Amino acid sequence: MTTKARKSSKADPLLDLPRWAQKLAQKYYTKTVCTFLLYGAVRDLQPITQADGSRGFGTLKTFLSEELFGGRDHVIFYDRSSGIRAAAPETQKDLQRAMAGYDALYGTDYAKSLPRDPGRALQILENFLRLRLGEGKSMALIIDFAETLVPGGEMSHLSSEDRFVVATLDKWAHDPQFLANDISVVLLAENLSDISPRIARNPYVAPIELPLPLEEERLDYVRSKLEGKRLQSISDVPLAALAKMTAGLSRINLDRVLTEALEREVRITPELLKEKKKELIQAECHGLLEFIEPAHTLDAVAGHAKAKEMLRAAANALKKGRNEVMPMGYLISGPVGTGKTFLVSCFAGEIGIPVVKFLNFRSQWQGVTEANLERIFTLLKALWPVAVMVDEADTFLGNRDSGGDSGTSSRVFGSIASFMGNTQYRGKIVWFLMTARPDLLPIDLKRQGRAEEHLALFYPSTDAERDELFQVMQKKTGVSVDVPSFSALLPEQASQFSGADIEAVMVRAKFRALTAGREQVTEEDLKAVMADFVPPSYPMEIELQNLVAVQECTSRELLPEPFRSLERDSITRRVRELKMLLEEQ
């Protein structure tokens, strides 16, 4: 492969290239493919060698034309916006001469102005490529914004021009002349799912993902950016910590943070870095993910002693870097109001890793949902270690049998299930699927190898547990009231108070005190609210949610005593009865 790196005196010239470029070069050397589809962080900066031999960074197209294909006779760029352009003046002149001959033969006027539309541009490019390949020249054609030329979707839905482009690129991919000569056709796109399956899944096309920079690559970029400057003059965060804390940022995003610090003298602090990172990544995700800042550790969780013990053990394993013993994910089930979301947030706070929550990534437009999901997966791989929170997982993630949308939902479900089950991410991406109805969650997601540990949470069943929960809710709501025992204030029929119910009571008590012109909540306020408060009552729904949580729980110690002794057969029968009764309602 004619690259700058190949001219190096090193035993293996590919070692100087990024990993993705090494993969491309290795595939090129097999002589079985000449078309490459680069997707992912194609808008990020890449390491390049400057004219003076020093190391710098430039765009991907600069890297391809100067580093990877620097020794080619001709390197040409094409996209819908800019049209056909040559990387070097010599190639541009040669292209003009070839177009003059083309004009004389076909009566066109392309030597003066090259067309930009794909229909004519690809015909011109093919003519030029074949002409120079016949002379033994080495070539590279880089096509940017490939999704605008070969968009995803069914062939029958494409325009005639788009179908022509798909057919042309498909033909080039397995053309004997192209495969036998020194030519590379490189397509660039941000999302693989945006590209027509006829190209993306073509056995003669090599798809290669460009990931976001790893920690050592971010460290290398920061050193290059700050060359000749002292980091301490602009940052409270040491160099190694800065590279570690910017996981999930591209080099361009990292450049924004450093440039702001250098030019506007905005000092980099851990708090600023965290906020900037959150802002930049959420902007990159276009609202597909929400960052949740853990404000508490597991010490803030009332009750659920065994669940906390299991999560603390997992947190210790992560802190020690023992990813191989970590579950791929957790299924957190239990009735509404038992604090499932709060428990997961506190687990993340226990080990200091970022927590992201899936937002609505689905779209009514064909191909957009798959592209959104691909963008999310790319970010998660760059962010690790990261906890991924999926609330109402039974309805949010769908299933394999979803229909009525040309198979999009089933494909999305398959992609999520496959990503969750990739053991390469064990201990790096920890999934938390939360639901009050785990029986509705497809078995594909809750089997071993995906959501492996099933934790069940229940309402406090003893006075001690209710009093502990009351103490926690005082901290959460900011309502401080001195009572001997909260449980003693509960009416007999309200013994199944959830954490959400207790929080609602305390907020009402605060409101009552403010209405009376007082800041301090008294025991009388609490008693008055308790006497008036009627929590929503859904006895059959709550019983069903309790029983299906018992069914799913993978640890007997997590179950309260009344449930621990129940026979599985009797639970199954009662669940069926409750479902039938609820359907009748």
Short mmCIF file of N, CA, C and O in Angstrom, two decimals, residues 276-353:
data_model
loop_
_atom_site.label_atom_id
_atom_site.label_comp_id
_atom_site.label_asym_id
_atom_site.label_seq_id
_atom_site.Cartn_x
_atom_site.Cartn_y
_atom_site.Cartn_z
N LYS A 276 -19.03 20.53 30.73
CA LYS A 276 -18.75 20.66 29.30
C LYS A 276 -18.92 19.33 28.58
O LYS A 276 -19.47 19.26 27.48
N LYS A 277 -18.43 18.28 29.21
CA LYS A 277 -18.55 16.95 28.62
C LYS A 277 -20.01 16.57 28.45
O LYS A 277 -20.43 16.08 27.39
N LYS A 278 -20.80 16.80 29.47
CA LYS A 278 -22.23 16.51 29.40
C LYS A 278 -22.89 17.32 28.29
O LYS A 278 -23.68 16.78 27.49
N GLU A 279 -22.56 18.59 28.21
CA GLU A 279 -23.15 19.48 27.21
C GLU A 279 -22.78 19.05 25.79
O GLU A 279 -23.64 18.98 24.91
N LEU A 280 -21.50 18.74 25.57
CA LEU A 280 -21.03 18.38 24.24
C LEU A 280 -21.59 17.05 23.77
O LEU A 280 -22.03 16.90 22.63
N ILE A 281 -21.60 16.06 24.67
CA ILE A 281 -22.07 14.74 24.28
C ILE A 281 -23.57 14.74 24.04
O ILE A 281 -24.06 14.12 23.08
N GLN A 282 -24.32 15.45 24.86
CA GLN A 282 -25.77 15.52 24.64
C GLN A 282 -26.08 16.23 23.33
O GLN A 282 -27.03 15.88 22.64
N ALA A 283 -25.25 17.21 22.97
CA ALA A 283 -25.44 17.87 21.68
C ALA A 283 -25.13 16.91 20.54
O ALA A 283 -25.83 16.89 19.53
N GLU A 284 -24.07 16.09 20.71
CA GLU A 284 -23.72 15.11 19.69
C GLU A 284 -24.82 14.07 19.52
O GLU A 284 -25.07 13.58 18.43
N CYS A 285 -25.49 13.75 20.63
CA CYS A 285 -26.52 12.71 20.60
C CYS A 285 -27.88 13.24 20.16
O CYS A 285 -28.82 12.45 20.01
N HIS A 286 -27.98 14.55 20.01
CA HIS A 286 -29.25 15.15 19.57
C HIS A 286 -30.42 14.71 20.44
O HIS A 286 -31.50 14.38 19.93
N GLY A 287 -30.22 14.66 21.76
CA GLY A 287 -31.32 14.32 22.66
C GLY A 287 -31.65 12.85 22.74
O GLY A 287 -32.72 12.48 23.21
N LEU A 288 -30.73 11.98 22.29
CA LEU A 288 -31.00 10.54 22.33
C LEU A 288 -30.67 9.94 23.69
O LEU A 288 -31.22 8.92 24.07
N LEU A 289 -29.75 10.57 24.41
CA LEU A 289 -29.36 10.11 25.74
C LEU A 289 -29.43 11.28 26.72
O LEU A 289 -29.21 12.42 26.35
N GLU A 290 -29.75 10.95 27.96
CA GLU A 290 -29.74 11.95 29.02
C GLU A 290 -28.70 11.56 30.05
O GLU A 290 -28.68 10.42 30.52
N PHE A 291 -27.83 12.49 30.39
CA PHE A 291 -26.84 12.23 31.42
C PHE A 291 -27.46 12.47 32.79
O PHE A 291 -28.09 13.49 33.02
N ILE A 292 -27.26 11.53 33.68
CA ILE A 292 -27.78 11.65 35.04
C ILE A 292 -26.59 11.77 35.98
O ILE A 292 -25.70 10.92 35.98
N GLU A 293 -26.57 12.85 36.74
CA GLU A 293 -25.49 13.08 37.68
C GLU A 293 -25.83 12.43 39.02
O GLU A 293 -26.73 12.90 39.73
N PRO A 294 -25.16 11.34 39.40
CA PRO A 294 -25.46 10.70 40.69
C PRO A 294 -25.11 11.63 41.85
O PRO A 294 -23.98 12.10 41.96
N ALA A 295 -26.10 11.91 42.66
CA ALA A 295 -25.87 12.81 43.80
C ALA A 295 -25.69 12.03 45.10
O ALA A 295 -25.37 12.62 46.14
N HIS A 296 -25.89 10.72 45.06
CA HIS A 296 -25.84 9.92 46.28
C HIS A 296 -25.10 8.62 46.02
O HIS A 296 -24.88 8.22 44.87
N THR A 297 -24.72 7.95 47.10
CA THR A 297 -24.18 6.61 47.03
C THR A 297 -25.24 5.65 47.59
O THR A 297 -26.33 6.07 47.98
N LEU A 298 -24.90 4.38 47.66
CA LEU A 298 -25.86 3.39 48.16
C LEU A 298 -26.20 3.61 49.62
O LEU A 298 -27.20 3.06 50.11
N ASP A 299 -25.42 4.41 50.33
CA ASP A 299 -25.75 4.72 51.72
C ASP A 299 -27.07 5.48 51.83
O ASP A 299 -27.71 5.47 52.89
N ALA A 300 -27.46 6.14 50.73
CA ALA A 300 -28.69 6.93 50.76
C ALA A 300 -29.93 6.09 50.51
O ALA A 300 -31.06 6.59 50.61
N VAL A 301 -29.75 4.81 50.19
CA VAL A 301 -30.89 3.94 49.89
C VAL A 301 -31.40 3.31 51.19
O VAL A 301 -30.63 2.71 51.94
N ALA A 302 -32.68 3.48 51.44
CA ALA A 302 -33.29 2.89 52.64
C ALA A 302 -33.80 1.49 52.32
O ALA A 302 -34.41 1.27 51.27
N GLY A 303 -33.57 0.55 53.23
CA GLY A 303 -34.03 -0.81 53.00
C GLY A 303 -33.24 -1.51 51.92
O GLY A 303 -32.11 -1.15 51.60
N HIS A 304 -33.84 -2.54 51.34
CA HIS A 304 -33.24 -3.31 50.25
C HIS A 304 -31.81 -3.73 50.60
O HIS A 304 -30.87 -3.60 49.78
N ALA A 305 -31.62 -4.22 51.82
CA ALA A 305 -30.27 -4.49 52.33
C ALA A 305 -29.50 -5.48 51.45
O ALA A 305 -28.33 -5.26 51.14
N LYS A 306 -30.14 -6.57 51.05
CA LYS A 306 -29.45 -7.58 50.26
C LYS A 306 -29.11 -7.05 48.86
O LYS A 306 -28.02 -7.32 48.34
N ALA A 307 -30.03 -6.29 48.26
CA ALA A 307 -29.75 -5.72 46.94
C ALA A 307 -28.56 -4.77 47.01
O ALA A 307 -27.68 -4.76 46.14
N LYS A 308 -28.51 -3.96 48.08
CA LYS A 308 -27.38 -3.03 48.25
C LYS A 308 -26.08 -3.80 48.44
O LYS A 308 -25.04 -3.41 47.91
N GLU A 309 -26.16 -4.90 49.17
CA GLU A 309 -24.95 -5.70 49.41
C GLU A 309 -24.41 -6.26 48.09
O GLU A 309 -23.20 -6.23 47.84
N MET A 310 -25.31 -6.74 47.23
CA MET A 310 -24.88 -7.29 45.95
C MET A 310 -24.30 -6.20 45.05
O MET A 310 -23.29 -6.42 44.38
N LEU A 311 -24.91 -5.03 45.03
CA LEU A 311 -24.42 -3.95 44.19
C LEU A 311 -23.10 -3.40 44.72
O LEU A 311 -22.23 -3.00 43.94
N ARG A 312 -22.93 -3.38 46.04
CA ARG A 312 -21.65 -2.92 46.61
C ARG A 312 -20.52 -3.88 46.22
O ARG A 312 -19.39 -3.45 45.93
N ALA A 313 -20.83 -5.16 46.22
CA ALA A 313 -19.81 -6.14 45.81
C ALA A 313 -19.43 -5.93 44.35
O ALA A 313 -18.25 -6.01 43.99
N ALA A 314 -20.42 -5.63 43.51
CA ALA A 314 -20.14 -5.36 42.09
C ALA A 314 -19.31 -4.08 41.96
O ALA A 314 -18.39 -4.00 41.13
N ALA A 315 -19.64 -3.06 42.77
CA ALA A 315 -18.90 -1.80 42.72
C ALA A 315 -17.43 -2.02 43.11
O ALA A 315 -16.52 -1.46 42.48
N ASN A 316 -17.20 -2.85 44.10
CA ASN A 316 -15.82 -3.14 44.51
C ASN A 316 -15.06 -3.86 43.42
O ASN A 316 -13.87 -3.60 43.19
N ALA A 317 -15.74 -4.77 42.72
CA ALA A 317 -15.09 -5.48 41.61
C ALA A 317 -14.71 -4.52 40.49
O ALA A 317 -13.62 -4.61 39.92
N LEU A 318 -15.59 -3.58 40.20
CA LEU A 318 -15.30 -2.59 39.16
C LEU A 318 -14.13 -1.70 39.55
O LEU A 318 -13.27 -1.37 38.73
N LYS A 319 -14.10 -1.29 40.81
CA LYS A 319 -13.02 -0.42 41.28
C LYS A 319 -11.66 -1.13 41.18
O LYS A 319 -10.63 -0.49 40.95
N LYS A 320 -11.66 -2.45 41.34
CA LYS A 320 -10.43 -3.22 41.26
C LYS A 320 -10.10 -3.63 39.83
O LYS A 320 -9.09 -4.31 39.59
N GLY A 321 -10.96 -3.25 38.88
CA GLY A 321 -10.72 -3.60 37.49
C GLY A 321 -11.01 -5.04 37.14
O GLY A 321 -10.58 -5.54 36.10
N ARG A 322 -11.78 -5.73 37.99
CA ARG A 322 -12.11 -7.13 37.74
C ARG A 322 -13.40 -7.23 36.92
O ARG A 322 -14.44 -7.70 37.39
N ASN A 323 -13.32 -6.79 35.68
CA ASN A 323 -14.51 -6.78 34.82
C ASN A 323 -15.03 -8.16 34.52
O ASN A 323 -16.22 -8.34 34.23
N GLU A 324 -14.14 -9.17 34.57
CA GLU A 324 -14.56 -10.50 34.15
C GLU A 324 -15.59 -11.14 35.09
O GLU A 324 -16.28 -12.09 34.70
N VAL A 325 -15.72 -10.61 36.31
CA VAL A 325 -16.70 -11.19 37.24
C VAL A 325 -18.00 -10.39 37.28
O VAL A 325 -18.93 -10.74 37.99
N MET A 326 -18.06 -9.31 36.51
CA MET A 326 -19.25 -8.46 36.52
C MET A 326 -20.37 -9.06 35.68
O MET A 326 -20.13 -9.65 34.62
N PRO A 327 -21.62 -8.93 36.14
CA PRO A 327 -22.74 -9.32 35.28
C PRO A 327 -22.81 -8.39 34.07
O PRO A 327 -22.40 -7.23 34.14
N MET A 328 -23.32 -8.92 32.96
CA MET A 328 -23.50 -8.07 31.77
C MET A 328 -24.54 -6.99 32.05
O MET A 328 -24.47 -5.88 31.51
N GLY A 329 -25.52 -7.33 32.88
CA GLY A 329 -26.56 -6.35 33.18
C GLY A 329 -27.43 -6.83 34.32
O GLY A 329 -27.31 -7.96 34.81
N TYR A 330 -28.32 -5.94 34.75
CA TYR A 330 -29.23 -6.23 35.85
C TYR A 330 -30.67 -5.97 35.40
O TYR A 330 -30.93 -5.01 34.66
N LEU A 331 -31.56 -6.82 35.85
CA LEU A 331 -32.99 -6.58 35.72
C LEU A 331 -33.49 -6.19 37.10
O LEU A 331 -33.43 -6.98 38.04
N ILE A 332 -33.96 -4.95 37.23
CA ILE A 332 -34.48 -4.45 38.51
C ILE A 332 -35.99 -4.40 38.40
O ILE A 332 -36.54 -3.61 37.63
N SER A 333 -36.66 -5.25 39.16
CA SER A 333 -38.12 -5.31 39.10
C SER A 333 -38.71 -5.05 40.48
O SER A 333 -38.01 -5.04 41.49
N GLY A 334 -40.01 -4.84 40.49
CA GLY A 334 -40.70 -4.56 41.74
C GLY A 334 -41.84 -3.60 41.50
O GLY A 334 -41.91 -2.94 40.45
N PRO A 335 -42.77 -3.49 42.43
CA PRO A 335 -43.93 -2.60 42.25
C PRO A 335 -43.52 -1.15 42.08
O PRO A 335 -42.39 -0.76 42.42
N VAL A 336 -44.42 -0.36 41.56
CA VAL A 336 -44.15 1.07 41.37
C VAL A 336 -43.87 1.72 42.72
O VAL A 336 -44.47 1.37 43.74
N GLY A 337 -42.92 2.66 42.73
CA GLY A 337 -42.63 3.41 43.95
C GLY A 337 -41.64 2.75 44.88
O GLY A 337 -41.47 3.21 46.01
N THR A 338 -40.95 1.70 44.44
CA THR A 338 -40.00 1.02 45.32
C THR A 338 -38.58 1.57 45.17
O THR A 338 -37.65 1.08 45.81
N GLY A 339 -38.37 2.57 44.33
CA GLY A 339 -37.05 3.22 44.23
C GLY A 339 -36.08 2.55 43.29
O GLY A 339 -34.87 2.58 43.53
N LYS A 340 -36.58 1.96 42.21
CA LYS A 340 -35.70 1.27 41.26
C LYS A 340 -34.71 2.23 40.60
O LYS A 340 -33.50 1.96 40.55
N THR A 341 -35.21 3.35 40.11
CA THR A 341 -34.35 4.33 39.45
C THR A 341 -33.34 4.92 40.42
O THR A 341 -32.16 5.08 40.10
N PHE A 342 -33.78 5.23 41.63
CA PHE A 342 -32.90 5.81 42.65
C PHE A 342 -31.78 4.83 43.01
O PHE A 342 -30.63 5.22 43.19
N LEU A 343 -32.10 3.55 43.11
CA LEU A 343 -31.10 2.53 43.45
C LEU A 343 -30.00 2.49 42.40
O LEU A 343 -28.81 2.43 42.72
N VAL A 344 -30.38 2.52 41.12
CA VAL A 344 -29.39 2.47 40.04
C VAL A 344 -28.51 3.71 40.05
O VAL A 344 -27.28 3.63 39.89
N SER A 345 -29.12 4.88 40.25
CA SER A 345 -28.34 6.12 40.31
C SER A 345 -27.34 6.09 41.46
O SER A 345 -26.19 6.53 41.32
N CYS A 346 -27.74 5.54 42.58
CA CYS A 346 -26.85 5.46 43.74
C CYS A 346 -25.72 4.46 43.51
O CYS A 346 -24.61 4.65 43.99
N PHE A 347 -25.99 3.40 42.78
CA PHE A 347 -24.93 2.44 42.43
C PHE A 347 -23.85 3.14 41.60
O PHE A 347 -22.66 2.97 41.85
N ALA A 348 -24.29 3.93 40.61
CA ALA A 348 -23.32 4.66 39.78
C ALA A 348 -22.55 5.65 40.63
O ALA A 348 -21.34 5.84 40.44
N GLY A 349 -23.23 6.31 41.58
CA GLY A 349 -22.56 7.24 42.47
C GLY A 349 -21.55 6.55 43.37
O GLY A 349 -20.55 7.15 43.78
N GLU A 350 -21.79 5.29 43.67
CA GLU A 350 -20.90 4.50 44.53
C GLU A 350 -19.52 4.34 43.90
O GLU A 350 -18.50 4.31 44.59
N ILE A 351 -19.48 4.22 42.57
CA ILE A 351 -18.19 3.98 41.90
C ILE A 351 -17.76 5.14 41.03
O ILE A 351 -16.71 5.10 40.40
N GLY A 352 -18.60 6.19 40.95
CA GLY A 352 -18.21 7.39 40.22
C GLY A 352 -18.17 7.26 38.72
O GLY A 352 -17.36 7.91 38.06
N ILE A 353 -19.00 6.39 38.15
CA ILE A 353 -19.03 6.28 36.69
C ILE A 353 -20.23 7.06 36.15
O ILE A 353 -21.21 7.27 36.87
#
